[in-house]
Amino acid sequence: NDKKAENAPGVAADLAVLAELSARRGKPEDSYWYWRRAFDSALAANRVALVRMSLAALRDGAPAAGRENEVAAWTGLLASLDAAKP
């Protein structure tokens, strides 16, 4: 379990890279799901900057991935996170 916790931040960052690469290759659905997994991993690892980046990417990428109905939810989560900033 210690090893899993130690690697969690790296996993989130790797998923973000895969998301960006997928977007550049014209695969918005793959990009969306990599960002979704990056968000979950970053949240679990308490990496606030990567959580914020993932939320913005999910909000911006949802329409291209055919998930227009999720834009408001990602926007709301991002606004809540920004409002909680000290």
Short mmCIF file of N, CA, C and O in Angstrom, two decimals, residues 3 19 22 27 32 37 40-41 45 47 56-57 66 73 86:
data_model
loop_
_atom_site.label_atom_id
_atom_site.label_comp_id
_atom_site.label_asym_id
_atom_site.label_seq_id
_atom_site.Cartn_x
_atom_site.Cartn_y
_atom_site.Cartn_z
N LYS A 3 3.69 1.66 -1.46
CA LYS A 3 4.19 1.85 -2.82
C LYS A 3 3.11 2.45 -3.71
O LYS A 3 3.38 3.31 -4.53
N ALA A 19 -3.73 11.98 -21.96
CA ALA A 19 -4.89 12.75 -22.39
C ALA A 19 -4.49 13.80 -23.43
O ALA A 19 -5.16 13.95 -24.46
N SER A 22 -3.60 12.08 -26.71
CA SER A 22 -4.81 11.62 -27.40
C SER A 22 -5.51 12.78 -28.09
O SER A 22 -5.98 12.63 -29.22
N LYS A 27 -8.22 12.19 -31.02
CA LYS A 27 -9.05 11.19 -30.35
C LYS A 27 -9.67 11.81 -29.10
O LYS A 27 -9.24 11.55 -27.97
N TYR A 32 -10.74 12.48 -23.28
CA TYR A 32 -11.70 12.73 -22.19
C TYR A 32 -11.53 11.69 -21.08
O TYR A 32 -11.46 12.05 -19.91
N ARG A 37 -9.70 9.92 -15.67
CA ARG A 37 -8.88 9.11 -14.78
C ARG A 37 -7.80 9.95 -14.09
O ARG A 37 -7.48 9.73 -12.91
N ASP A 40 -9.50 11.70 -11.19
CA ASP A 40 -9.68 10.80 -10.04
C ASP A 40 -8.37 10.54 -9.31
O ASP A 40 -8.32 10.58 -8.07
N SER A 41 -7.31 10.28 -10.06
CA SER A 41 -6.01 10.00 -9.45
C SER A 41 -5.44 11.22 -8.74
O SER A 41 -4.90 11.11 -7.63
N ALA A 45 -4.66 11.72 -4.77
CA ALA A 45 -3.30 12.08 -4.34
C ALA A 45 -3.23 13.49 -3.77
O ALA A 45 -2.15 13.95 -3.41
N ARG A 47 -3.49 16.36 -5.31
CA ARG A 47 -2.70 17.24 -6.18
C ARG A 47 -3.63 18.29 -6.77
O ARG A 47 -4.19 18.12 -7.86
N ALA A 56 -10.60 21.59 -15.86
CA ALA A 56 -10.67 22.51 -17.00
C ALA A 56 -10.65 21.73 -18.32
O ALA A 56 -11.40 22.05 -19.24
N ALA A 57 -9.80 20.71 -18.39
CA ALA A 57 -9.72 19.91 -19.61
C ALA A 57 -11.00 19.12 -19.84
O ALA A 57 -11.47 18.99 -20.98
N GLY A 66 -18.54 14.21 -27.17
CA GLY A 66 -19.96 13.88 -27.20
C GLY A 66 -20.62 13.91 -25.84
O GLY A 66 -21.63 13.25 -25.61
N ALA A 73 -21.52 20.42 -15.12
CA ALA A 73 -21.03 19.77 -13.90
C ALA A 73 -19.55 20.05 -13.68
O ALA A 73 -19.13 20.39 -12.56
N PRO A 86 -7.43 29.51 -0.92
CA PRO A 86 -7.16 30.46 0.18
C PRO A 86 -6.65 31.79 -0.33
O PRO A 86 -6.14 31.95 -1.37
#
